[in-house]
Coordinates of C-alpha atoms and ligand atoms in Angstrom, one line a residue:
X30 CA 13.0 10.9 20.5
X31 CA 15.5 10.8 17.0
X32 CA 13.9 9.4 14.3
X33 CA 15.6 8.5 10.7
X34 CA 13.3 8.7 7.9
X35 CA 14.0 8.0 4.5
X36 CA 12.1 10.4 2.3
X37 CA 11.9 8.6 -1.8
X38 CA 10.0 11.2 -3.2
X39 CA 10.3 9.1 -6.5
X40 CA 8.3 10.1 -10.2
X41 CA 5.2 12.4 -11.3
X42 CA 3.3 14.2 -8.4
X43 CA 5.4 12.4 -5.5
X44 CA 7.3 14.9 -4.6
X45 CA 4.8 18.0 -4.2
X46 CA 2.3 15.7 -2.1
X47 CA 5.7 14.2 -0.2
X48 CA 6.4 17.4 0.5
X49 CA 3.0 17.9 2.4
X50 CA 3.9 14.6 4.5
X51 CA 6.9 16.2 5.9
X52 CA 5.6 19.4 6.5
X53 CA 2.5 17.4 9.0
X54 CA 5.5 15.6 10.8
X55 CA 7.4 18.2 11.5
X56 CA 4.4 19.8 12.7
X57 CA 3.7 16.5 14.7
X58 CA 7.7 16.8 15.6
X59 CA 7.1 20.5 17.5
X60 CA 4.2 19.2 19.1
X61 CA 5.2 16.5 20.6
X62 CA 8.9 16.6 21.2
X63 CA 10.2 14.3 18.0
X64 CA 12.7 15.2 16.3
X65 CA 12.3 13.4 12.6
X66 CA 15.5 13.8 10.4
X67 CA 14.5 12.9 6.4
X68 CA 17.2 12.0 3.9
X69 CA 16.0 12.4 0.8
X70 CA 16.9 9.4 -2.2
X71 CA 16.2 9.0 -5.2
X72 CA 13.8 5.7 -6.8
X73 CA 12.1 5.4 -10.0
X74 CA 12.0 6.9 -13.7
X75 CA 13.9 9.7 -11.8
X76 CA 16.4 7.4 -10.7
X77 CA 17.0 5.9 -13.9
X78 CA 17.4 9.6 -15.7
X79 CA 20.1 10.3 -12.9
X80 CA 22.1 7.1 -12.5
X81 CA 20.9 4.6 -14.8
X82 CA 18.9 2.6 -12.2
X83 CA 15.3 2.7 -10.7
X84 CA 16.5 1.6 -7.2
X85 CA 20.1 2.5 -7.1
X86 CA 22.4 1.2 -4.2
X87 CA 22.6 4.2 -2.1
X88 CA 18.9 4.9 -2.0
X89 CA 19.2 1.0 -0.7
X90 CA 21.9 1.6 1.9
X91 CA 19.6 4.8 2.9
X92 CA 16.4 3.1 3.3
X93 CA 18.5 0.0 5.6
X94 CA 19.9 2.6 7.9
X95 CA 16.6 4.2 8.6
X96 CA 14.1 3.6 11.3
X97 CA 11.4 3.4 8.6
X98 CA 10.9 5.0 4.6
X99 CA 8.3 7.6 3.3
X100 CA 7.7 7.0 -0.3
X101 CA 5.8 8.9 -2.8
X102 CA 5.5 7.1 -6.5
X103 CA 7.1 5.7 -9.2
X104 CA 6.2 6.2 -13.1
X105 CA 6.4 7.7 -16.1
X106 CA 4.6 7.1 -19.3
X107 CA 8.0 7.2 -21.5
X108 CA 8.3 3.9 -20.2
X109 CA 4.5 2.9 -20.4
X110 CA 4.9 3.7 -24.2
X111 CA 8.0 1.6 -24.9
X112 CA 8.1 -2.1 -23.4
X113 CA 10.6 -2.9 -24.8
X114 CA 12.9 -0.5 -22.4
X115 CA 15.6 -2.4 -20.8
X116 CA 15.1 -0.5 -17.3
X117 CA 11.8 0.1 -16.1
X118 CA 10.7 2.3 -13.1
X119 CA 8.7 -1.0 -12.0
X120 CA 11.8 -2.8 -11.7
X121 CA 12.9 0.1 -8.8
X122 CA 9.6 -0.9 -6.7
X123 CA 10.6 -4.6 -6.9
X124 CA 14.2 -4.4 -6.1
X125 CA 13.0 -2.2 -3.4
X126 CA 10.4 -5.1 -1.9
X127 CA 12.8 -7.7 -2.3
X128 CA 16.3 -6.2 -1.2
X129 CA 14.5 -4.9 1.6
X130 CA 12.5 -8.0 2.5
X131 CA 9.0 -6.1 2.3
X132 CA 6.5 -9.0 2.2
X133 CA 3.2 -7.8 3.6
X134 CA 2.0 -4.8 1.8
X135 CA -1.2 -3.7 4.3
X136 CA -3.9 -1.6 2.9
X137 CA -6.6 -0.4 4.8
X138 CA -10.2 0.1 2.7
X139 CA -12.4 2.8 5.0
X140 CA -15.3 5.3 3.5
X141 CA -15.4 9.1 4.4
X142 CA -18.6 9.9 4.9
X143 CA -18.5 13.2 2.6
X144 CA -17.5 11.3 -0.2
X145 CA -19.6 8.7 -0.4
X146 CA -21.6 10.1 -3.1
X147 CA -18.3 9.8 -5.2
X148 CA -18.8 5.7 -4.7
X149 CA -19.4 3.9 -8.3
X150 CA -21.0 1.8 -5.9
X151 CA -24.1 2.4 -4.0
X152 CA -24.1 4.8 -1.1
X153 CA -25.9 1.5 1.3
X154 CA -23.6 -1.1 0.1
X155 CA -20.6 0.7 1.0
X156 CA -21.6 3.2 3.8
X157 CA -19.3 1.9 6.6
X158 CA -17.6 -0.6 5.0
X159 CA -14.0 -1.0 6.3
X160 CA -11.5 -3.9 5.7
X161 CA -8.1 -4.2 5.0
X162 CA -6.2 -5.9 2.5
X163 CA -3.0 -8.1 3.6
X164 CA -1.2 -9.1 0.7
X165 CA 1.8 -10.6 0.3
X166 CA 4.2 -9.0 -1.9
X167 CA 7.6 -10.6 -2.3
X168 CA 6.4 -13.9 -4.1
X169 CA 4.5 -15.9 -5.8
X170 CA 4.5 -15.1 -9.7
X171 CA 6.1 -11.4 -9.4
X172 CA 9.5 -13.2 -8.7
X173 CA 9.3 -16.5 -9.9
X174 CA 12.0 -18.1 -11.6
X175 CA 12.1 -19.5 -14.4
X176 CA 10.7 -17.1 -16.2
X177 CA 11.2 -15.5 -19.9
X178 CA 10.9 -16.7 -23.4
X179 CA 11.9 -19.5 -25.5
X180 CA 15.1 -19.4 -27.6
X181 CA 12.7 -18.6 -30.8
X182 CA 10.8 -16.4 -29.1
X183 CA 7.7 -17.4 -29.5
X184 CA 7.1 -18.6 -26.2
X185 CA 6.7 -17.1 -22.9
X186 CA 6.5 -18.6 -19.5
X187 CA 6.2 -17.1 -15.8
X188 CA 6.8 -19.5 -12.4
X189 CA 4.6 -18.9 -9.3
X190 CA 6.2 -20.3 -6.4
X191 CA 5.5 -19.8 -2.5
X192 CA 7.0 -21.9 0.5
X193 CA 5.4 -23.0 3.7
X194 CA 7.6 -20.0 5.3
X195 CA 6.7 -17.5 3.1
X196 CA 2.8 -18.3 3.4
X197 CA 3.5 -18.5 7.4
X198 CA 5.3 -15.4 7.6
X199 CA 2.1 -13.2 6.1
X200 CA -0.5 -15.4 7.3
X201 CA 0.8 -14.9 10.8
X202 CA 0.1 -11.1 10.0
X203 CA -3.3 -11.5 8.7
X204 CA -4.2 -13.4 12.0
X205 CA -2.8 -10.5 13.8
X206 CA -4.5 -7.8 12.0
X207 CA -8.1 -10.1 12.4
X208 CA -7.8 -10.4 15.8
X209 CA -7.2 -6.3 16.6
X210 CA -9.9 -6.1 14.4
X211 CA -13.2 -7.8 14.0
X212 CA -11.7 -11.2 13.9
X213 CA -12.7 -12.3 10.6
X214 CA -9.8 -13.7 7.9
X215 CA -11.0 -14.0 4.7
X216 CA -8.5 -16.3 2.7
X217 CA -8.3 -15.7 -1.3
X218 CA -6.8 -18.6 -3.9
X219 CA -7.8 -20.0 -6.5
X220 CA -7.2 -23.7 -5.4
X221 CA -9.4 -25.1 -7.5
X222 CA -6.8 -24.8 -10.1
X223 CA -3.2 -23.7 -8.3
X224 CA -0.7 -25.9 -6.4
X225 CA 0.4 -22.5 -4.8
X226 CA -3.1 -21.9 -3.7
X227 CA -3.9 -25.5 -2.3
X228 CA -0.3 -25.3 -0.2
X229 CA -1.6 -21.6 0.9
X230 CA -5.0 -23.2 2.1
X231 CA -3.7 -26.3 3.8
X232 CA -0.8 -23.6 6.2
X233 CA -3.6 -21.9 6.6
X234 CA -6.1 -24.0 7.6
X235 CA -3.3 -26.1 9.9
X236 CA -2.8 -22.5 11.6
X237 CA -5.8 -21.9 12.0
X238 CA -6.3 -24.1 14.6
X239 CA -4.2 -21.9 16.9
X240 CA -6.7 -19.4 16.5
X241 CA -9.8 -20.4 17.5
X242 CA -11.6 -17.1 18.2
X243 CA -10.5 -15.9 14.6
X244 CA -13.5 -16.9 11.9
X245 CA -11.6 -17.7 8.6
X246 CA -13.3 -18.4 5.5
X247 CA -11.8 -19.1 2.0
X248 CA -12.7 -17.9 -1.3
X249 CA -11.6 -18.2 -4.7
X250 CA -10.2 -15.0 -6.2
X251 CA -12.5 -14.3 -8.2
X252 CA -15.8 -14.4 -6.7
X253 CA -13.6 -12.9 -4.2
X254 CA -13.9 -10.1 -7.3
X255 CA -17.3 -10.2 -7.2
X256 CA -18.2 -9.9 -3.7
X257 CA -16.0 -7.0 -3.1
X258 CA -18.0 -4.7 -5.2
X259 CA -21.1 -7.0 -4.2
X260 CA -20.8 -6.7 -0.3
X261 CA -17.8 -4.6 0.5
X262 CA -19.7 -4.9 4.4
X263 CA -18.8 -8.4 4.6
X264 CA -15.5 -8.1 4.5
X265 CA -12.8 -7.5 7.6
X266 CA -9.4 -8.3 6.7
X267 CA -8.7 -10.2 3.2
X268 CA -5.0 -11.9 3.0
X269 CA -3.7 -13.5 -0.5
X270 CA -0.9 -13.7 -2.3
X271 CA 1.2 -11.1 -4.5
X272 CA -0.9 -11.2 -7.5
X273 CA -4.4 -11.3 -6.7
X274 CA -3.6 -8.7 -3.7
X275 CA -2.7 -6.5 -6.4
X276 CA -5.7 -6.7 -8.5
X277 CA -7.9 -7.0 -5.8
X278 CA -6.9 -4.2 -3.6
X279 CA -7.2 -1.7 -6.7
X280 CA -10.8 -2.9 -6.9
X281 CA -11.0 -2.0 -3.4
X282 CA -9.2 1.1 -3.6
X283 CA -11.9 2.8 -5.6
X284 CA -15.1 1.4 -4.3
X285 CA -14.7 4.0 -1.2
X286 CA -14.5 6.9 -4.1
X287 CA -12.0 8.7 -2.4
X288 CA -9.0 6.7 -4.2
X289 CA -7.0 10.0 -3.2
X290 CA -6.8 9.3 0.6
X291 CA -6.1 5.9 1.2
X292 CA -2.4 5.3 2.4
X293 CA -0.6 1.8 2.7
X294 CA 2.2 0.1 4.3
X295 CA 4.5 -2.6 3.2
X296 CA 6.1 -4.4 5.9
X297 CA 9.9 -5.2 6.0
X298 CA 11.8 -7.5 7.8
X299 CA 14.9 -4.7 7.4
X300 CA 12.8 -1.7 7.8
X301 CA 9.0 -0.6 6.1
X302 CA 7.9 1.8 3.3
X303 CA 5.1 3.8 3.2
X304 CA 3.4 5.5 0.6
X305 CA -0.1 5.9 -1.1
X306 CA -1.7 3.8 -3.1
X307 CA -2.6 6.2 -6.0
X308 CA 0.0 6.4 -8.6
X309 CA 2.6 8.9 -10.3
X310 CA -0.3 10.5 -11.7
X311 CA 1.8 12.5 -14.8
X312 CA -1.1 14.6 -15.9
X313 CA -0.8 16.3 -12.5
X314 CA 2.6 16.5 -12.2
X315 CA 3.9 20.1 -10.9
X316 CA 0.5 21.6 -11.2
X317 CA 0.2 21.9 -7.1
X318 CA -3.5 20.3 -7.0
X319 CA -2.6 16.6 -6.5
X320 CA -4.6 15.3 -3.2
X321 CA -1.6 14.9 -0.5
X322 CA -4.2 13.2 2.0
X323 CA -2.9 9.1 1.3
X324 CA 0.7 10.0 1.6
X325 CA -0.1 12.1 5.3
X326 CA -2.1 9.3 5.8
X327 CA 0.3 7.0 5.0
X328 CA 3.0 9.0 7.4
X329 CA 0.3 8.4 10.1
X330 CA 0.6 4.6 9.4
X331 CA 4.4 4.9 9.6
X332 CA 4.1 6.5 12.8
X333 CA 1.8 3.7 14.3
X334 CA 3.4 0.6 12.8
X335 CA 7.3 1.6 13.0
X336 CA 7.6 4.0 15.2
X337 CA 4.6 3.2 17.7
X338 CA 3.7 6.6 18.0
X339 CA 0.0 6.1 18.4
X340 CA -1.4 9.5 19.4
X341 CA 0.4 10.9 17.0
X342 CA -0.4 8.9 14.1
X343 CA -4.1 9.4 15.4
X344 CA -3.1 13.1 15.2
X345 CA -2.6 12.9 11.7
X346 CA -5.6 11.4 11.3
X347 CA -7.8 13.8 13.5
X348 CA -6.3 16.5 11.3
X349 CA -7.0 15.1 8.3
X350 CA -10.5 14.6 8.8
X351 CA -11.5 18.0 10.1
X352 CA -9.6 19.2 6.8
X353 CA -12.3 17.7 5.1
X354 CA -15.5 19.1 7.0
X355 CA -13.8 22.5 6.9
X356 CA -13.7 21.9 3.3
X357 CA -9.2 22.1 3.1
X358 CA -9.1 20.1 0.3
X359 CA -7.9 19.5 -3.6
X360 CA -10.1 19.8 -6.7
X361 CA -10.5 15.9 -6.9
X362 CA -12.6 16.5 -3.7
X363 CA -13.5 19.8 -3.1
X364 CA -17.2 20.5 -3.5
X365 CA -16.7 24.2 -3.0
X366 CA -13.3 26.5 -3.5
X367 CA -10.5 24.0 -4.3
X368 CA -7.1 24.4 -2.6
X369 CA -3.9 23.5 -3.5
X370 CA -1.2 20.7 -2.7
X371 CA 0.9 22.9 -0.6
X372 CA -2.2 25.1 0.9
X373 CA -3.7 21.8 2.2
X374 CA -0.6 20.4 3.3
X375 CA 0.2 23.6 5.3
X376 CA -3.4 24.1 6.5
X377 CA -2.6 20.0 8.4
X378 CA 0.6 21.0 9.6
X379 CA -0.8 24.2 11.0
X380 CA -3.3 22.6 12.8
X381 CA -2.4 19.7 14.0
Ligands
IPM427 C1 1.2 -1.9 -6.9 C2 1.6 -1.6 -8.3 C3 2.8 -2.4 -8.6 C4 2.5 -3.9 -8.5 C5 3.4 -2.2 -10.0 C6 3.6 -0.7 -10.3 C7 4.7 -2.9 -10.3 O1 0.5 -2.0 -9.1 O2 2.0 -1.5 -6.0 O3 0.2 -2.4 -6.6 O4 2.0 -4.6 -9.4 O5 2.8 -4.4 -7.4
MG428 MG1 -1.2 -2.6 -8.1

């Protein structure tokens, strides 16, 4: 099969480690008869230096026309430093989720066993701890309007707003995951306090009557906070809105220690991105020793979710893994001899 894929290898260490994604799938391409053509765009900082915006329209047009996006990162601390810049790298990532519709951003949490002992948490609270985090991502108080500041300035004010439809639409996805998985749904609000959160409980509690084999509990966000790093076992597939899905997957992120290697998707309605969930990473920029293992990872997702290539995307991740007990890998990891981006990246696609 033909497959577009639109390659934004975007700010800081995103393209060497993008790179190594593309190398794997063309790899994957020869082995099993696909042939993947990438169009490279531009997004981000990058973006902005080139054409004056983070998410310019042909990048847009690219990613609608493609069967699904790889995306590295977005970033750079000359923006970080100065907040009062009018166009921000950020704003590229949003424009990207809204204008192409991507409201479930899916993030899987899993432990490698060798890097456990790089857990700030201890090795028999999170030894086998796998969930994944469904968060919505094109709502709530990211995109609220009204937002701003008073005429005199001395005011500020952000709007979080969700509607039945948008809390259907990525609850129906939670559900989904729960029930391929070990159907547990573990709701986070704060509806105690939020009109968003109460409407979010009562869709979900009405839908959950359509899925009776599904256990679903709800928690406020932040002893949601608490029992993350307190039971990270307990936990199958979290869903919650835009905000609190941010914060709280970061905290996931890292309780596995292997921040480097854990890939997401964010699911489109016009087409889906992928990309890790580590950032730009600037102090690593064109060195060649940033971990490429999310981003493959993350093309492994892609080829499950929106191209339904399963044995291939479990390829990738067969490959991935015996990278690691032969010891293939970067610095942040390596225990032994460290190896570079590109020698990792073509140690996967040579092996795959
Ligand atoms: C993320 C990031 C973004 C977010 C930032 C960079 C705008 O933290 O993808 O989680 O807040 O959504
Ligand atoms: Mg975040």
């Amino acid at each position: 099969m033909n497959y577009k894929i639109a390659v934004l290898p975007g700010d800081g260490i995103g393209p060497e480690i993008i790179e190594q994604a593309r190398k794997v799938l063309i790899a994957v391409g020869k082995k099993y008869n696909h042939q993947f053509k990438f169009t490279d765009a531009l997004v981000g900082a990058c973006a902005i230096d080139a054409v004056g915006d983070p998410f310019p329209e042909e990048t847009f047009r690219l990613c609608m026309d493609s069967d699904a996006v790889l995306f590295g990162a977005i970033g750079d601390p000359k923006y970080d430093n100065d907040p009062g810049a009018k166009v921000r790298p950020e704003q590229g990532l949003l424009a990207m989720r809204k204008k192409l519709g991507l409201y479930a951003n899916i993030r899987p949490v899993s432990t490698f066993k060798s890097l456990l002992h790089k857990s700030p948490l201890r090795t028999d609270l999170v030894e086998g701890a796998d969930f994944v985090v469904v968060r919505e991502l094109t709502g709530g108080i990211y995109f609220g309007e009204p937002r701003g500041r008073s005429e005199d300035q001395k005011k500020a004010y952000d709007t979080c707003t969700y509607t039945r439809e948008e809390i259907e639409r990525i609850a129906l996805l939670g559900f989904e995951y729960a029930a391929k998985r070990k159907k547990k749904l573990t709701v986070v609000d704060k509806a105690n306090i939020l009109a968003t959160s109460r409407l979010w409980r009562e869709t979900l509690q009405e839908m959950a009557k359509g899925y009776k084999d599904i256990e679903v509990d709800y928690i406020f966000v932040d002893n949601a906070a608490m029992q993350i790093i307190q039971w990270p076992k307990k936990f199958d597939v979290i869903l919650t809105e835009n905000m609190f899905g941010d914060i709280l997957s970061d905290e996931a992120s890292v309780i596995t220690g292997s921040l480097g290697l854990l890939p997401s998707a964010s699911i489109g309605i016009h087409t889906s991105v992928y990309e890790p969930i580590h950032g730009s990473y600037p102090q690593a920029a064109g060195k060649n020793i940033a971990n490429p293992l999310a981003t493959v990872l993350s093309a492994a997702m892609m080829l499950e979710i929106s191209l339904n290539l399963t044995g291939e995307a479990k390829a990738i991740r067969d490959v991935v893994e015996r990278s690691m007990q032969a010891g293939i890998v970067t610095t942040d990891i390596a225990e032994g001899k460290a190896y570079k981006t590109s020698e990792v990246g073509d140690w996967l696609a040579g092996n795959v």
